[in-house]
PDB file of C-alpha atoms in Angstrom:
ATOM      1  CA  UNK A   1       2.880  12.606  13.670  1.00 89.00           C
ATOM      2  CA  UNK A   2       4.648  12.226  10.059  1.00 94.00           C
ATOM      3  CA  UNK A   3       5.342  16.409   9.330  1.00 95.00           C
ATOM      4  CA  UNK A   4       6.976  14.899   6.004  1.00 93.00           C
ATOM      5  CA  UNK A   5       4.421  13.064   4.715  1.00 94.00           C
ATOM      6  CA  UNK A   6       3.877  12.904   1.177  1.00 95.00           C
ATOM      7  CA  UNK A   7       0.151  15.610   0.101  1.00 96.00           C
ATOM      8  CA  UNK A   8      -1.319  12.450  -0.586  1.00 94.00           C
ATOM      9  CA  UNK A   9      -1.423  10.957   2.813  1.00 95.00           C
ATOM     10  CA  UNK A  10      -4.242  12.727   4.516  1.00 95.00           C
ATOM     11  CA  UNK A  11      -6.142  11.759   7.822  1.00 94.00           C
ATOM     12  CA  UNK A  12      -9.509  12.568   5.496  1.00 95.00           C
ATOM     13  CA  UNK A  13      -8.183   9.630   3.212  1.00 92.00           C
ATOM     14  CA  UNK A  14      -7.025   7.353   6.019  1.00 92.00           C
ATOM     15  CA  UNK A  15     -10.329   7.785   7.780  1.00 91.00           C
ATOM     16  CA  UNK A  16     -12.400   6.824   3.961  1.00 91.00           C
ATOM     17  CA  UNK A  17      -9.894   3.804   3.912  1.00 87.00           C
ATOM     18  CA  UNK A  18     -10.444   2.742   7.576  1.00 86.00           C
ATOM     19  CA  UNK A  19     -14.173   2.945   7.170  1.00 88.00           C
ATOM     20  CA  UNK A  20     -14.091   0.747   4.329  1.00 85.00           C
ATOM     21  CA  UNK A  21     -13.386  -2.193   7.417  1.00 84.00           C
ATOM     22  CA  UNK A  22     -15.257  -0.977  10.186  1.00 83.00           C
ATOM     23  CA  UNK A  23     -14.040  -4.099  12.201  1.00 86.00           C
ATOM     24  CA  UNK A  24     -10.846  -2.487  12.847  1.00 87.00           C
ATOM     25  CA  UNK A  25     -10.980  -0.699  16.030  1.00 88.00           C
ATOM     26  CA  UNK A  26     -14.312  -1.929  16.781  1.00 87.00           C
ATOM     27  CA  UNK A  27     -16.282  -3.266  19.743  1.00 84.00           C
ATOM     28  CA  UNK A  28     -14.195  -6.111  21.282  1.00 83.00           C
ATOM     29  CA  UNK A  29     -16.592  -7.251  24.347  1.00 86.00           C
ATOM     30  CA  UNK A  30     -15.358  -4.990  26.750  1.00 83.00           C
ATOM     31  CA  UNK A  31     -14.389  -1.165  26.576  1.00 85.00           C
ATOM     32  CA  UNK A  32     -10.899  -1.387  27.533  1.00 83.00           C
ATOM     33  CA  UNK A  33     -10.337  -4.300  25.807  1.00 89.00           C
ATOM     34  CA  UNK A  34     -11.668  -2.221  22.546  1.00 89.00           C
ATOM     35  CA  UNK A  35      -9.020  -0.029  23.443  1.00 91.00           C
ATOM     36  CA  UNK A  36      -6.274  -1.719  23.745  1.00 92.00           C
ATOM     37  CA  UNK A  37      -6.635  -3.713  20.765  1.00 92.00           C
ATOM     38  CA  UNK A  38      -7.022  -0.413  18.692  1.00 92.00           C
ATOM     39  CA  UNK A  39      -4.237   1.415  19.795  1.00 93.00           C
ATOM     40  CA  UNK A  40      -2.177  -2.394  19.106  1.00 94.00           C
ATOM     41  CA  UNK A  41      -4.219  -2.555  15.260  1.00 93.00           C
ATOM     42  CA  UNK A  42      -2.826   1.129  14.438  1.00 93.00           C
ATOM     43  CA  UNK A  43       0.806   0.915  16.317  1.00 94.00           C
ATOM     44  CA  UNK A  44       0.809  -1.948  14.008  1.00 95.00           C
ATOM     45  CA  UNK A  45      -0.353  -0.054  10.821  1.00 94.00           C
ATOM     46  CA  UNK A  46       1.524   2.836  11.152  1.00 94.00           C
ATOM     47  CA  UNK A  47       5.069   0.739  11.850  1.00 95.00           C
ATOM     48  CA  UNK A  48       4.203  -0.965   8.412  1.00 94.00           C
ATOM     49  CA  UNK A  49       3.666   2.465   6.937  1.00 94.00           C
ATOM     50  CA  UNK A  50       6.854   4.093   8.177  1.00 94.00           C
ATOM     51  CA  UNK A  51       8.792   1.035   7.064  1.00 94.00           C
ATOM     52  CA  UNK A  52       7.661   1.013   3.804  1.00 94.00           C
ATOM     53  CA  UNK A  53       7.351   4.551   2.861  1.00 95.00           C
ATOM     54  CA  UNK A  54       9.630   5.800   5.483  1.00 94.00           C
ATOM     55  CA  UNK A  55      12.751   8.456   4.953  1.00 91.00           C
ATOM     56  CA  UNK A  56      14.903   6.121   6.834  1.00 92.00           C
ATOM     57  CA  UNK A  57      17.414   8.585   7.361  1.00 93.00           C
ATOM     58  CA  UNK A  58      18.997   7.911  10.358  1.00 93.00           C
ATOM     59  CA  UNK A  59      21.407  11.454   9.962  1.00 95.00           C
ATOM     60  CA  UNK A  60      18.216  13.406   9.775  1.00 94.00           C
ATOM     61  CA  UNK A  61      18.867  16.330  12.739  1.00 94.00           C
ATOM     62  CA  UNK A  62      15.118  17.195  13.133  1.00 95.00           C
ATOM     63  CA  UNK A  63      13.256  14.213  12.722  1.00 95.00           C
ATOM     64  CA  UNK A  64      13.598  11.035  14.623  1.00 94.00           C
ATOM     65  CA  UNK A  65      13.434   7.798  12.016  1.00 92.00           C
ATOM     66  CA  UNK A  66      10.108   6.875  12.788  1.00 91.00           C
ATOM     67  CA  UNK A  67       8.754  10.132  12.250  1.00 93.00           C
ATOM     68  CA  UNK A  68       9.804  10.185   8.764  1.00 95.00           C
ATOM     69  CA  UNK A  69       6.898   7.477   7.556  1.00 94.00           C
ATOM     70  CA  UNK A  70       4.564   8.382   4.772  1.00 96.00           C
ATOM     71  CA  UNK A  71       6.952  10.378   2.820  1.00 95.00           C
ATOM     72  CA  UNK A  72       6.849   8.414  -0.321  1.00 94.00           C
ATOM     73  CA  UNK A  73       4.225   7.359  -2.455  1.00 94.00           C
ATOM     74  CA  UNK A  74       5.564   5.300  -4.716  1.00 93.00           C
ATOM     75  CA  UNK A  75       8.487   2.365  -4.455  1.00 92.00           C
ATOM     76  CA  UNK A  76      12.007   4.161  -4.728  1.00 88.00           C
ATOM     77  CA  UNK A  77      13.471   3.880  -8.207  1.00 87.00           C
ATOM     78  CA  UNK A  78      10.935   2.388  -9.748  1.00 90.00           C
ATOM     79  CA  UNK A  79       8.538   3.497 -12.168  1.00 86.00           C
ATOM     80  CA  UNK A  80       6.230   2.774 -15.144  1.00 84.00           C
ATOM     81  CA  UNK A  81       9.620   3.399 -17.651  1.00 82.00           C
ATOM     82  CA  UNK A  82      11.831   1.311 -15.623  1.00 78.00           C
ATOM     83  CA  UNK A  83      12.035  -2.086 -15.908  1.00 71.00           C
ATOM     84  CA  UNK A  84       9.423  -2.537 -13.188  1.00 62.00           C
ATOM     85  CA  UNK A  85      11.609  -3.034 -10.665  1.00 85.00           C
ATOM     86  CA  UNK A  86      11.211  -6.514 -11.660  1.00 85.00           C
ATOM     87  CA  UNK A  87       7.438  -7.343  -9.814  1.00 89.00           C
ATOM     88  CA  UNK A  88       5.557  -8.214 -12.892  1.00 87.00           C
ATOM     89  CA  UNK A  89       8.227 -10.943 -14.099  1.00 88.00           C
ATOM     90  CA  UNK A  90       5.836 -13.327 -13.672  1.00 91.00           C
ATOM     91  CA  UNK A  91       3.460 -11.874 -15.724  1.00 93.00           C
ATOM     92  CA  UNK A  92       4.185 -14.531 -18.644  1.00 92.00           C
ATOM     93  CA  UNK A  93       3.384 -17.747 -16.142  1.00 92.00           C
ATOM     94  CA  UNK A  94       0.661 -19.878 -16.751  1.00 91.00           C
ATOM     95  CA  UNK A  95       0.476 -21.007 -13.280  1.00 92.00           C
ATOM     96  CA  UNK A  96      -2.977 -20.722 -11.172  1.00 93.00           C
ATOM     97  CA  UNK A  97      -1.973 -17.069  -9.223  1.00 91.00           C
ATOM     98  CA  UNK A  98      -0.854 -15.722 -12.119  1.00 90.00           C
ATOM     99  CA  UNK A  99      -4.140 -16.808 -14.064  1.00 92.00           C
ATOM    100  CA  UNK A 100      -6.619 -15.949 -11.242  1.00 95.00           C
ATOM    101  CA  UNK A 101      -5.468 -12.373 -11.182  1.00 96.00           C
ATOM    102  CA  UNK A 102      -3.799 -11.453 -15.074  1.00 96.00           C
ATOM    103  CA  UNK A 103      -1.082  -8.812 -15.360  1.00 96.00           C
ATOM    104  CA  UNK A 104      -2.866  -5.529 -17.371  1.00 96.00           C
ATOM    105  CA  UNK A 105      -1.526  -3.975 -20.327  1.00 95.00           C
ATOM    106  CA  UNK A 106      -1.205  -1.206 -21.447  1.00 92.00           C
ATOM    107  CA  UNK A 107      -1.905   0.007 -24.901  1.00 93.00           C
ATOM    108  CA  UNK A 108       1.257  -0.753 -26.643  1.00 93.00           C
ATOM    109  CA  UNK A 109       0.407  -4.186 -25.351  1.00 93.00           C
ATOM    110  CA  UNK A 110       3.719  -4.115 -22.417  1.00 90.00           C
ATOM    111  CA  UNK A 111       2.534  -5.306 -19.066  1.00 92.00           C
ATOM    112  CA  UNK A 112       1.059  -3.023 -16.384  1.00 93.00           C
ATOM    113  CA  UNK A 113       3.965  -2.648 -13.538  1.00 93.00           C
ATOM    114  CA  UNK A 114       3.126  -3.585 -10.327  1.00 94.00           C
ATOM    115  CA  UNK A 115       5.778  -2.040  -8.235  1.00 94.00           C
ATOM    116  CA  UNK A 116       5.341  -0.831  -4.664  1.00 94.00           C
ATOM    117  CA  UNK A 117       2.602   2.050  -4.005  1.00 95.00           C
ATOM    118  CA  UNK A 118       0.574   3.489  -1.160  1.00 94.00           C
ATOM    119  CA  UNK A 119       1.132   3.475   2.287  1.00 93.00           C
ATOM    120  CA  UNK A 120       1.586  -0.063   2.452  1.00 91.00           C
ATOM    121  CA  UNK A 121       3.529  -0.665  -0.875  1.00 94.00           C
ATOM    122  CA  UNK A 122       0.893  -2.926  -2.110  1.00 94.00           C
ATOM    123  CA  UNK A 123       3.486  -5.037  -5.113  1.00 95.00           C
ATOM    124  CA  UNK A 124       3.271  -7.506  -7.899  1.00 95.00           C
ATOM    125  CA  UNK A 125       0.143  -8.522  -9.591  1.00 96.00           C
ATOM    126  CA  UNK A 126      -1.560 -11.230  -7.068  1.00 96.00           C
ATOM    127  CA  UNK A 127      -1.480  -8.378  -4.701  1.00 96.00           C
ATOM    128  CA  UNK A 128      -2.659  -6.016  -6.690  1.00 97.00           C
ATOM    129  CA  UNK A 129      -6.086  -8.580  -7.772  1.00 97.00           C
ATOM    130  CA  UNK A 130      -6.684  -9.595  -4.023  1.00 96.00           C
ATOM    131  CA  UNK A 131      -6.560  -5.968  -2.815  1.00 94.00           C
ATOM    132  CA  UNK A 132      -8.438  -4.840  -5.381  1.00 96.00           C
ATOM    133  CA  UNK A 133     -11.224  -7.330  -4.815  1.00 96.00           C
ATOM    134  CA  UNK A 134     -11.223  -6.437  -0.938  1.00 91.00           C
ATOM    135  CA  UNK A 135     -11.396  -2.685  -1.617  1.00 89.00           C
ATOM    136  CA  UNK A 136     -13.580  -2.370  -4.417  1.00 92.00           C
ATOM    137  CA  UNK A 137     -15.442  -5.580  -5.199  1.00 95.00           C
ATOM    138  CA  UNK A 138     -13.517  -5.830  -8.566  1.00 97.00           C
ATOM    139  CA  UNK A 139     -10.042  -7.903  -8.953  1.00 96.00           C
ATOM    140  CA  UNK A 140      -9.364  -5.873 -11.999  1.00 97.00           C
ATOM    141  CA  UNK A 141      -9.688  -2.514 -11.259  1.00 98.00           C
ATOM    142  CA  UNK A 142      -5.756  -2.516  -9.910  1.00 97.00           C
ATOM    143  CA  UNK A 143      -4.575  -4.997 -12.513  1.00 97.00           C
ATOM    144  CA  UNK A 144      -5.824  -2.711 -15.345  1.00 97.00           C
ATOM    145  CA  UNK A 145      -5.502   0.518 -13.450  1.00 96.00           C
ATOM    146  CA  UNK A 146      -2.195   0.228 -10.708  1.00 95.00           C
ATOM    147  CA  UNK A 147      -1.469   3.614 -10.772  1.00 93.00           C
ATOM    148  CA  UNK A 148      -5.418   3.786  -8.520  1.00 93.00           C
ATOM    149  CA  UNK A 149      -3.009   2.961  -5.486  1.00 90.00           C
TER     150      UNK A 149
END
């Protein structure tokens, strides 16, 4: 479906992620009605995948656009030298988001960045905590550890 896809993009891994939710493309009452709503719940998935970590080159001979999803990994031109790509400005704030789930740092005391990664470019720090609640039972884990994405 995605012949560019970044190594890290495997259907082993997407299968361990989907079964971490086993409501998604579950039972729905009827069989066909199961159905439907599946194939909907993954069209769905997938578009937000190819948007976000898409080629998006429209000149590409081979490929047609939305085959080109999954090719990156992390958020174009940002990275853990950069500036951040400005997603953890609000690291500093004392407001309630920002307190409920902390910015990280890292050992020379600089906040963590929490620029786009994964398939769904999970960014900036509140993301980051919720996620990492959802996935792993632990708000944290991200926020200390973003490059787990």
């Amino acid at each position: 479906l995605f012949p560019r896809r970044h190594s890290s993009f495997t259907y082993t891994r997407f299968i361990q992620a989907i079964g971490i939710f086993p409501s998604v493309c579950s039972y729905a009452g009827r069989e066909e009605d199961s159905d439907a709503i599946c194939r909907k719940t993954l069209a769905t998935m997938f578009a937000h995948f190819t948007q976000e970590t898409g080629g998006h080159n429209p000149s590409d001979k081979e490929y047609d656009e939305w085959r080109q999803g999954l090719s990156s990994v992390r958020e174009q031109g940002c990275t853990d030298t950069s500036p951040g790509c400005d997603y953890n400005d609000n690291c500093e704030d004392k407001d309630s988001i920002t307190n409920k789930w902390a910015c990280g740092k890292d050992r020379s005391g600089q906040w963590k960045k929490y620029y786009g990664r994964g398939a769904k470019q999970l960014s900036y720090n509140y993301n980051y905590g919720q996620f990492s609640q959802a996935m792993f039972g632990d708000g944290r884990l991200l926020l200390d550890h973003p490059d787990f994405v």
